[in-house]
CSV table of C-alpha atoms and ligand atoms in Angstrom, one decimal:
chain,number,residue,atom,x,y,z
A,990,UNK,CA,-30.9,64.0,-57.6
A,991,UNK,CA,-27.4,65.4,-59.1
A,992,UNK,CA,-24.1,63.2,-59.2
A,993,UNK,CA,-22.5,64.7,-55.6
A,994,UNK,CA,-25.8,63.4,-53.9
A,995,UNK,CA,-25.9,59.8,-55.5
A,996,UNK,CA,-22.0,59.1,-54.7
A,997,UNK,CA,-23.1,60.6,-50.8
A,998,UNK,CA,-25.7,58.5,-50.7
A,999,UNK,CA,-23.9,55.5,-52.0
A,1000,UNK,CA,-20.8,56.1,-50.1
A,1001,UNK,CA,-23.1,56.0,-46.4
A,1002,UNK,CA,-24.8,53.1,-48.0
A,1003,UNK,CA,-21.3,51.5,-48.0
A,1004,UNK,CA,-20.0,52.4,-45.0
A,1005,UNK,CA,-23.0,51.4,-43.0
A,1006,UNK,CA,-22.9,47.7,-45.0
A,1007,UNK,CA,-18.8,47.7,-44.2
A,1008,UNK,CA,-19.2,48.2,-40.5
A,1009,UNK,CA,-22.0,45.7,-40.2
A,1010,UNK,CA,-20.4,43.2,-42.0
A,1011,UNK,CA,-19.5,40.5,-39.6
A,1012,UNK,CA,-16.7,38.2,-40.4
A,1013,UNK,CA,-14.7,38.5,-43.5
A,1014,UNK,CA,-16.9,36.4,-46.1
A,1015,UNK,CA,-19.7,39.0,-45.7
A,1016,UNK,CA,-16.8,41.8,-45.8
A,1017,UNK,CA,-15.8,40.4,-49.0
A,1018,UNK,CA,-19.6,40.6,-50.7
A,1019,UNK,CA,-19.9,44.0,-49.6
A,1020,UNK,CA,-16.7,45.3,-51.4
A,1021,UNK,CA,-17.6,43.1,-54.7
A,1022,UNK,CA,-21.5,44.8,-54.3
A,1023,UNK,CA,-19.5,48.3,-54.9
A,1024,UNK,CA,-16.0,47.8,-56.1
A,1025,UNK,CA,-16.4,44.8,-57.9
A,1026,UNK,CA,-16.4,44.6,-61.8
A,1027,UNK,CA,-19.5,45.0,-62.0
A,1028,UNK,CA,-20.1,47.3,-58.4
A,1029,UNK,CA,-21.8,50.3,-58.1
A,1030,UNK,CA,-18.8,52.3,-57.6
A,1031,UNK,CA,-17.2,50.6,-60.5
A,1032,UNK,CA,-20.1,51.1,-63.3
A,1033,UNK,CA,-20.3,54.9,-62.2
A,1034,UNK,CA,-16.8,55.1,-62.6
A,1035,UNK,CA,-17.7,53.8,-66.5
A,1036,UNK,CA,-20.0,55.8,-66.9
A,1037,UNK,CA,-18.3,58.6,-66.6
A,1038,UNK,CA,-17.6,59.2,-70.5
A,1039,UNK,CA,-21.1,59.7,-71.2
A,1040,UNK,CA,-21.3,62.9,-69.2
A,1041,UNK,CA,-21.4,66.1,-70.8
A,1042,UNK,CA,-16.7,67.0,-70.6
A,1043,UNK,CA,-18.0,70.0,-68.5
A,1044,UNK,CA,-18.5,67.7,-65.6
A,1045,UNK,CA,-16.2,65.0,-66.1
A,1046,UNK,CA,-13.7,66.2,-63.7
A,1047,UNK,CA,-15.6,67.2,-61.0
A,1048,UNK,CA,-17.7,63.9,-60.9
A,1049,UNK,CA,-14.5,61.6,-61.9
A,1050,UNK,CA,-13.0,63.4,-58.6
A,1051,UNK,CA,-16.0,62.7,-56.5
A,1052,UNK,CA,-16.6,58.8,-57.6
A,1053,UNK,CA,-12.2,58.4,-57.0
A,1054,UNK,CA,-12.4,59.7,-53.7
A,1055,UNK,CA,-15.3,58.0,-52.9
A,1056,UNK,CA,-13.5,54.7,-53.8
A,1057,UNK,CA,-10.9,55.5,-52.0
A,1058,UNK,CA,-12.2,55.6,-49.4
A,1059,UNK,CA,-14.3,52.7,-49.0
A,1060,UNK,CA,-11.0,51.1,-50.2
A,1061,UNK,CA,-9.7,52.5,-46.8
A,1062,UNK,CA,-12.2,51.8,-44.4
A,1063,UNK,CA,-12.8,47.9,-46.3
A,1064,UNK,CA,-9.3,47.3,-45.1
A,1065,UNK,CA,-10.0,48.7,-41.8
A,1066,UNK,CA,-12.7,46.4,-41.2
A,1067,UNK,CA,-11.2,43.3,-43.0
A,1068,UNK,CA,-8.0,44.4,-40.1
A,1069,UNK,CA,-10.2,44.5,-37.7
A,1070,UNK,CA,-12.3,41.0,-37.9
A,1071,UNK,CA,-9.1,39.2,-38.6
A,1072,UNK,CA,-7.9,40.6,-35.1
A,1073,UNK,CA,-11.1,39.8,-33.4
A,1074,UNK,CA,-10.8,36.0,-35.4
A,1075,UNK,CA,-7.3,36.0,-33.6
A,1076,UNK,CA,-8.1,37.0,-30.5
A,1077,UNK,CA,-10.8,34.3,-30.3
A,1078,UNK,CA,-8.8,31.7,-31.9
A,1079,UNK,CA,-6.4,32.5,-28.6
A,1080,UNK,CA,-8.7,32.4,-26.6
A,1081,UNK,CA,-10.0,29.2,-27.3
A,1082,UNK,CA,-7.0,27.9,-27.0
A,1083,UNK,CA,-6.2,29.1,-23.4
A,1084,UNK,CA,-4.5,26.5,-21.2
A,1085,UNK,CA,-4.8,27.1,-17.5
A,1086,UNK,CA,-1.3,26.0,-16.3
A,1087,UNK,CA,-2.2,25.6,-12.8
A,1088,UNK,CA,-5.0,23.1,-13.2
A,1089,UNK,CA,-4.2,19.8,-11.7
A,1090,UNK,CA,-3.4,17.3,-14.1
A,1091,UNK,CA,-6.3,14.7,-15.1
A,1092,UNK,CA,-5.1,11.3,-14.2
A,1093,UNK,CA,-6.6,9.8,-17.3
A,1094,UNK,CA,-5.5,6.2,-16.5
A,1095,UNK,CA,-5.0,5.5,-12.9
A,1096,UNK,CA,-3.1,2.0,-12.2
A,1097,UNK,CA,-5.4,-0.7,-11.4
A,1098,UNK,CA,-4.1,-4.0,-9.4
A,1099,UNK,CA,-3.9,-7.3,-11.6
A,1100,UNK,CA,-7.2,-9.3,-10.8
A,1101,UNK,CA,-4.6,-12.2,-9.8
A,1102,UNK,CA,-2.6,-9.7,-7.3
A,1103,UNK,CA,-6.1,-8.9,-5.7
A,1104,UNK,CA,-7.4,-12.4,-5.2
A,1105,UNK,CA,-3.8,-13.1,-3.7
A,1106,UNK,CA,-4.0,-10.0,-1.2
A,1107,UNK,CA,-7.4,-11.2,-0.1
A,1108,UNK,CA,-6.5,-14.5,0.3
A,1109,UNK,CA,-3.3,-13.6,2.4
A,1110,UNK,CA,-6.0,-11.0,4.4
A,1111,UNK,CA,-8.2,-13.9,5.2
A,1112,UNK,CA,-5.6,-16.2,6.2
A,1113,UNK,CA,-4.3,-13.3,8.2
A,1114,UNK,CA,-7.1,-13.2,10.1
A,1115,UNK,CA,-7.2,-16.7,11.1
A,1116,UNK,CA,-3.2,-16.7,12.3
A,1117,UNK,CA,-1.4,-17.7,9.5
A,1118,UNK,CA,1.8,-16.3,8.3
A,1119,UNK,CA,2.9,-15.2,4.7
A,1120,UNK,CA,6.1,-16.8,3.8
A,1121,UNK,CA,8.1,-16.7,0.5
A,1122,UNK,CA,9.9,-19.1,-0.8
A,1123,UNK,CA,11.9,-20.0,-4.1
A,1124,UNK,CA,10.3,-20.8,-7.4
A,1125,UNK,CA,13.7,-22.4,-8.6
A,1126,UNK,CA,13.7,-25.7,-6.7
A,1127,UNK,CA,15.6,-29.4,-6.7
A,1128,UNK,CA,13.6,-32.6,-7.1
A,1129,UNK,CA,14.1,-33.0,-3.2
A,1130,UNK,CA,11.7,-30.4,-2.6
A,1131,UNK,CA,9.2,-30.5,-4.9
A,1132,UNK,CA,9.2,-34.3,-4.8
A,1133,UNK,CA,10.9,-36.4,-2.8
A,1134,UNK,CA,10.5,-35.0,0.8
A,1135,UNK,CA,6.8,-34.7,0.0
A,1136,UNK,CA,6.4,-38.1,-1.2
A,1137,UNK,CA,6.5,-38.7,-4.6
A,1138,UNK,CA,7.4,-42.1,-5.9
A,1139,UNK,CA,10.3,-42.2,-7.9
A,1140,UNK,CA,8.1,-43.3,-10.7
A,1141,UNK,CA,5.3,-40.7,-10.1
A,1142,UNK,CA,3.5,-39.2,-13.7
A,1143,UNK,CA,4.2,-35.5,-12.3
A,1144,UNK,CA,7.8,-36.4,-12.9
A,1145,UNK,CA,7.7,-37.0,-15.9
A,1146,UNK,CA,9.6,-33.7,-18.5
A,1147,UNK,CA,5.9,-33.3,-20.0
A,1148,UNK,CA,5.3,-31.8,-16.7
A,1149,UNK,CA,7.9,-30.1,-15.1
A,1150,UNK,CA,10.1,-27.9,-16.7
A,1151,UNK,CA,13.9,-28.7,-15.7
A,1152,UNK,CA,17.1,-26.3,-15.8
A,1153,UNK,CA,20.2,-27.3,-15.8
A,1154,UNK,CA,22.7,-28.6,-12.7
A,1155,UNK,CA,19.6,-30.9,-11.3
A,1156,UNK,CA,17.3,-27.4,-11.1
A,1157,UNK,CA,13.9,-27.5,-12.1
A,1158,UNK,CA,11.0,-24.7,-11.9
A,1159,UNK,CA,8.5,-25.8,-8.8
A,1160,UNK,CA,5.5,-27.5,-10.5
A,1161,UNK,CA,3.7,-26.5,-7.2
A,1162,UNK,CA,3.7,-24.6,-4.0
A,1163,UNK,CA,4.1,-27.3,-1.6
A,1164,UNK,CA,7.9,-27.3,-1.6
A,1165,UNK,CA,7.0,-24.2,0.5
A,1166,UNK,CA,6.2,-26.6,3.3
A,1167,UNK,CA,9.5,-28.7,3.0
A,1168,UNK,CA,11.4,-25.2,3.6
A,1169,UNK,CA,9.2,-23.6,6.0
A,1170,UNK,CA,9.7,-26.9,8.2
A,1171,UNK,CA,12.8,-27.6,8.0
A,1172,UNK,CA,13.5,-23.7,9.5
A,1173,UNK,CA,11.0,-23.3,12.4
A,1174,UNK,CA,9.5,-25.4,15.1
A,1175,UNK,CA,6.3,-26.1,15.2
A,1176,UNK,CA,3.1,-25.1,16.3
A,1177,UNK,CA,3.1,-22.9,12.9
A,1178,UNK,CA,0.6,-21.6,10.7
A,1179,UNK,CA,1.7,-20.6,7.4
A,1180,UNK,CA,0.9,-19.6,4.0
A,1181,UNK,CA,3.0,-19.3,1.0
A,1182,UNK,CA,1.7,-17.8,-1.9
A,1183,UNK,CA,3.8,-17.5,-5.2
A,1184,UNK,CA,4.4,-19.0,-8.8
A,1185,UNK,CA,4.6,-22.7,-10.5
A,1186,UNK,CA,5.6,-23.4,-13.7
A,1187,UNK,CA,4.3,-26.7,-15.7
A,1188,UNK,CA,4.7,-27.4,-19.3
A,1189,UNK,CA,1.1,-26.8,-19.7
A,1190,UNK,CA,-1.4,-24.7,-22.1
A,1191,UNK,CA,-5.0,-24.0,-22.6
A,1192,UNK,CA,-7.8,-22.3,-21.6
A,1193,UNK,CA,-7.3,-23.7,-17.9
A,1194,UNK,CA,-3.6,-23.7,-17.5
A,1195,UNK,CA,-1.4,-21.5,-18.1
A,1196,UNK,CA,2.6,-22.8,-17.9
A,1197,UNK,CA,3.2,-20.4,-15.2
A,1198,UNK,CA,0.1,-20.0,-13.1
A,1199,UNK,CA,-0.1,-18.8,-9.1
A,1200,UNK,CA,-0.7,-21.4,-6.1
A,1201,UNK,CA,-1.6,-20.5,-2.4
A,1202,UNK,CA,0.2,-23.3,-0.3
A,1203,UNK,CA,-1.1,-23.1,3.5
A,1204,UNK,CA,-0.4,-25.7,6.1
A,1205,UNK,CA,-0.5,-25.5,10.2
A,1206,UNK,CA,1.3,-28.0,12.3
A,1207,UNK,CA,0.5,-28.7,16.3
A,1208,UNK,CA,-0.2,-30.9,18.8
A,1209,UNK,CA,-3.9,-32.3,18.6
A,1210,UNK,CA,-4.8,-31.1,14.9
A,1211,UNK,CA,-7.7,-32.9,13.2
A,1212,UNK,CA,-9.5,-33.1,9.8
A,1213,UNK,CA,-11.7,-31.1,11.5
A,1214,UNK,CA,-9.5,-28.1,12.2
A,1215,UNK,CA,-8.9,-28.0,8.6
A,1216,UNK,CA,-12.8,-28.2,7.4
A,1217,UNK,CA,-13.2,-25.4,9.8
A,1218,UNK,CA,-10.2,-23.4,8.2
A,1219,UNK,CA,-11.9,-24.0,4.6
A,1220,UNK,CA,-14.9,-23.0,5.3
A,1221,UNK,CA,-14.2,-20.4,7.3
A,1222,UNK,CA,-11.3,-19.4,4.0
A,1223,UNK,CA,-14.2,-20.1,1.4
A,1224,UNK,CA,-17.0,-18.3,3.1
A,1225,UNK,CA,-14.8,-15.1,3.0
A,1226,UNK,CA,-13.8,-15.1,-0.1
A,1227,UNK,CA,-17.0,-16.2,-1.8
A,1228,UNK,CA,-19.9,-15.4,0.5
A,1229,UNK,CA,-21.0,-17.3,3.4
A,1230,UNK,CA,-24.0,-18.8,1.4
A,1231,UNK,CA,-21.3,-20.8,-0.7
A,1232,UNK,CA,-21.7,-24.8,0.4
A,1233,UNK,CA,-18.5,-27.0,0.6
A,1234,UNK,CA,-18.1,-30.4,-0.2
A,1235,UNK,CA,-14.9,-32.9,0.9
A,1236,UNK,CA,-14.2,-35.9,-1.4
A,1237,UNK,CA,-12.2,-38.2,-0.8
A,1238,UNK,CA,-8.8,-37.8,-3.0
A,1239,UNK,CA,-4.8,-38.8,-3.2
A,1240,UNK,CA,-1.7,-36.6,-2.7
A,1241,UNK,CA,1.8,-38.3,-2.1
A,1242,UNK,CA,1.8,-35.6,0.5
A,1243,UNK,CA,-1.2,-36.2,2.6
A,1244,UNK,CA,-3.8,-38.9,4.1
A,1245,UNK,CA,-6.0,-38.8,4.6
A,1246,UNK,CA,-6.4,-36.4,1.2
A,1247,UNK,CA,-9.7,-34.7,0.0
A,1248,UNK,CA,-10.8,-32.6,-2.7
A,1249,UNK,CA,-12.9,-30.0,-2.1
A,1250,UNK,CA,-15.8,-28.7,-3.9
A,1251,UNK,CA,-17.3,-25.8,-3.7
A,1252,UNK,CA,-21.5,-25.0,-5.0
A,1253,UNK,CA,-21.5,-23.5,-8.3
A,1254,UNK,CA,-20.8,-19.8,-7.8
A,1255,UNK,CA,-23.0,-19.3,-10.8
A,1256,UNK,CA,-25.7,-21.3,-10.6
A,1257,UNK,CA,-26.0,-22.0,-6.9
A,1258,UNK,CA,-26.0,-26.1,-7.3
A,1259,UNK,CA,-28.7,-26.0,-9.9
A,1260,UNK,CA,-26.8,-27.3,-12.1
A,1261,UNK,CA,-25.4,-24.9,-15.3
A,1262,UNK,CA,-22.7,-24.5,-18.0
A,1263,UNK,CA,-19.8,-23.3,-15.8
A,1264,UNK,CA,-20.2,-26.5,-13.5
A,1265,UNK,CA,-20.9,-28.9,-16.2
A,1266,UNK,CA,-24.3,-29.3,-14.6
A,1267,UNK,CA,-23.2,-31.0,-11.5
A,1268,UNK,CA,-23.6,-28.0,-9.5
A,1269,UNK,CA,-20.1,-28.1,-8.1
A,1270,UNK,CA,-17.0,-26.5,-8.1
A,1271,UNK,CA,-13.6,-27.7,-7.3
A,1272,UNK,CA,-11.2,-25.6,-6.0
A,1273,UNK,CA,-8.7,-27.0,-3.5
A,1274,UNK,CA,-6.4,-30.1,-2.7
A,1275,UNK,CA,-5.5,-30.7,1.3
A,1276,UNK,CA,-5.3,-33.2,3.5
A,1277,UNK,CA,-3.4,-34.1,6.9
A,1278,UNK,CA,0.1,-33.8,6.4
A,1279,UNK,CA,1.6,-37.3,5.5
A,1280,UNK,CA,4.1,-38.9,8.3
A,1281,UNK,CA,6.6,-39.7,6.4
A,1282,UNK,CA,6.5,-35.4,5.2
A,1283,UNK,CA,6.7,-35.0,8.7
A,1284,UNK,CA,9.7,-36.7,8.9
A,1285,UNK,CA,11.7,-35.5,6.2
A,1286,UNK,CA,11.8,-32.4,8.3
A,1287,UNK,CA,12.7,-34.4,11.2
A,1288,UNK,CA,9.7,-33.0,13.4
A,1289,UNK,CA,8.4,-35.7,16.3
A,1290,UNK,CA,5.4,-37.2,14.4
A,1291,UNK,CA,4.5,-38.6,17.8
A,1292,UNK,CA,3.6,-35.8,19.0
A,1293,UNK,CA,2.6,-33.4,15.8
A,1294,UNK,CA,0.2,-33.7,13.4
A,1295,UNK,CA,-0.6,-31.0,10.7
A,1296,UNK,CA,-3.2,-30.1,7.5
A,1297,UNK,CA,-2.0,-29.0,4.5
A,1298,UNK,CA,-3.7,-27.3,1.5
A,1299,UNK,CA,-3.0,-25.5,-1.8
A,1300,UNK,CA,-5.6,-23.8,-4.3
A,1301,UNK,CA,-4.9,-22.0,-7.6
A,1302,UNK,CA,-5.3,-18.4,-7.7
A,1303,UNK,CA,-6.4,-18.5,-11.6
A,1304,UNK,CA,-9.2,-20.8,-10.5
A,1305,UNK,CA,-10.5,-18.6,-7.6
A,1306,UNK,CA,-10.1,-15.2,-9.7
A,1307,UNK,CA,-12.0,-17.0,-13.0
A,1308,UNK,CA,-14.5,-17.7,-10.6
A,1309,UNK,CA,-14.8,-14.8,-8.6
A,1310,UNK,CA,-14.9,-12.3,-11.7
A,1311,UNK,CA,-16.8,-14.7,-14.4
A,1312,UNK,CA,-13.6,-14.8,-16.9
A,1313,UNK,CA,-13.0,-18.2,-19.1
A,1314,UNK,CA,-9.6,-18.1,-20.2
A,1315,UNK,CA,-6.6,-18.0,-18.3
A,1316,UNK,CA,-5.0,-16.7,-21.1
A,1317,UNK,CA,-6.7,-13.1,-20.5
A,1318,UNK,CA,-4.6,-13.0,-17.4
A,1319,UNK,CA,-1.2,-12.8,-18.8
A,1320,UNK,CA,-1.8,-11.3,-22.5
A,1321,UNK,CA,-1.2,-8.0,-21.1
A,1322,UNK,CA,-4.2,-6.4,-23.0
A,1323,UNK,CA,-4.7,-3.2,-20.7
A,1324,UNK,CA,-8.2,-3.0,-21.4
A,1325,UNK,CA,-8.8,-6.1,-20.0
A,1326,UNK,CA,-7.1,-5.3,-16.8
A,1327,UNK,CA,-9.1,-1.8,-16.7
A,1328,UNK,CA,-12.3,-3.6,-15.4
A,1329,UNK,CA,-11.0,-4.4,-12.1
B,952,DAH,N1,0.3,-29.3,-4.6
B,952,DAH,C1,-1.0,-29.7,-5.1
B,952,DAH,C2,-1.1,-29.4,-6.6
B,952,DAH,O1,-0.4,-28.6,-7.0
B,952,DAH,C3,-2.1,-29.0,-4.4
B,952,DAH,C4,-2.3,-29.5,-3.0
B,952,DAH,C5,-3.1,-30.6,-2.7
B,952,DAH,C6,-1.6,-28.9,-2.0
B,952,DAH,C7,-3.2,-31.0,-1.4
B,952,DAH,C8,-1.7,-29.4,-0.7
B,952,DAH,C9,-2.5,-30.5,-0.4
B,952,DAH,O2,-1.0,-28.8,0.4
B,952,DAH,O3,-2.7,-30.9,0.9
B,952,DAH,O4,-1.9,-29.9,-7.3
């Protein structure tokens, strides 16, 4: 084989390994396997001095052009897979601007918002009335005209947090019935759900914490309207295989007054650790509205009579969604109001 046919054959050798080459590392061994120091190219190119000087020129000129050529077409390629590496890289990275956004996130309700809007839903159904009232009250309201002797314990400042000119924040929702009262006539049938404030923290209470007052006034109303309203109220909101229990109780507000007790919602009565093993529940205070309440609003007790109730919404929602602090309620932590 002379010189011109060993460059030919190592020149298509090269050309064949450039264009298969297929990303720029192996691009890279093929020019160091015949341009490198130590390449085929290279060492012919050295060993060009030990020809005879006849044939030196011819053969230098045949081993130069073949370099430079596979110099050429090694930058060709090495042009070419960078474009290609670009072209991918692009379109990897393609963003379809008219795809809807994802809604990552979507807002949930607060667990206490939804226990209040199926409270309000169930009382709804039954005839009552939603009503706001202020969370900003006077001692009148939140005491006196329902009851309270001057000297009751919920007076005292441990409880009740007071503002200045005489103000204090309610301490419950029954104000609610004071100023419902003294606006409208009876028959009425109202609930008024909302805020109170007491100076108050643990796991259980929180010092502002959300009440559902409800009360109904008429002619002929008996205890046994409002066990009928309870269970009917407690049925819906935890299922109609829930058992209720009235105990005898004391508000300055109502007599007679009962607490009511609801089976475990856990353990079905059994006994367990949420009910402290007695298998009970409580979750409401009500009562028939007292006279003397009745009178403060100036309303003929002769011929009226009402119920009255009020349940924490905290104490339902715990219940209803198995959580044991309050304090998860109102730390904010979004991942905690994700679940609902
Ligand atoms: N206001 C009472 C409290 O905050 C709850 C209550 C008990 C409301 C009996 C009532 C009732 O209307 O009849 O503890």
């Amino acid at each position: 084989m002379d010189f011109a046919e060993k460059i030919e054959r190592i020149r298509q050798q090269a050309e064949s390994d450039i264009r298969g080459a297929e990303g720029l590392p192996a691009l890279e061994s093929v020019r160091a396997r015949y341009l490198g120091r130590k390449g085929e190219i290279t060492e012919i190119l050295k060993g060009l001095r030990l020809l005879p000087p006849g044939e030196r020129p011819k053969a230098g000129k045949l081993a130069n052009d073949c370099k430079v050529a596979l110099t050429e077409l090694l930058g060709a390629r090495s042009g070419e897979l960078a474009g290609n590496l670009e072209v991918k890289r692009l379109k990897d990275e393609e963003v379809d601007v008219t795809l809807p956004a994802g809604m990552k996130y979507p807002g949930k309700l607060h667990p206490i918002t939804r226990v209040f809007d199926e409270v309000i839903r169930i009382f709804a159904s039954m005839g009552f009335t939603a009503v706001d009232s202020p969370e900003i009250e006077t001692d009148y309201y939140n005491f006196e005209a329902l009851n309270f002797q001057a000297d009751h314990p919920a007076r005292d400042m441990q409880d009740t947090f007071y503002l200045s000119g005489g103000k204090l924040l309610r301490t419950h929702t029954s104000p609610a019935q004071i100023r419902i009262m003294e606006e409208r006539d009876p028959p009425l049938a109202v609930i008024a759900p909302g805020k109170c404030y007491r100076c108050d923290a643990d796991v259980s209470h929180s010092p502002m914490f959300h009440q559902v007052e409800g009360f109904l006034v008429d002619e002929k109303v008996t205890f046994a309207d409002l066990k009928g309203v309870l269970t009917a109220f407690v049925h819906g909101i935890f299922s109609p295989d829930v058992k209720l229990r009235f105990r005898p109780s004391f508000f300055p507000f109502t007599e007679p007054s009962a607490e009511i007790d609801i089976s475990c919602v856990s353990c079905g009565g059994a006994g367990c650790r949420l009910c402290g093993g007695a298998g009970w529940l409580e979750i409401l205070g009500a009562g028939m509205i007292h006279p003397s309440v009745l009178e403060s609003v100036k309303y003929d007790t002769g011929r009226f009579q009402g119920f009255a109730f009020g349940m924490g919404i905290e104490r339902i929602a715990m219940l209803k969604y198995g959580i044991d602090d309050i304090r998860l309620f109102f730390d904010n932590d979004i991942r905690f109001i994700r679940q609902f």
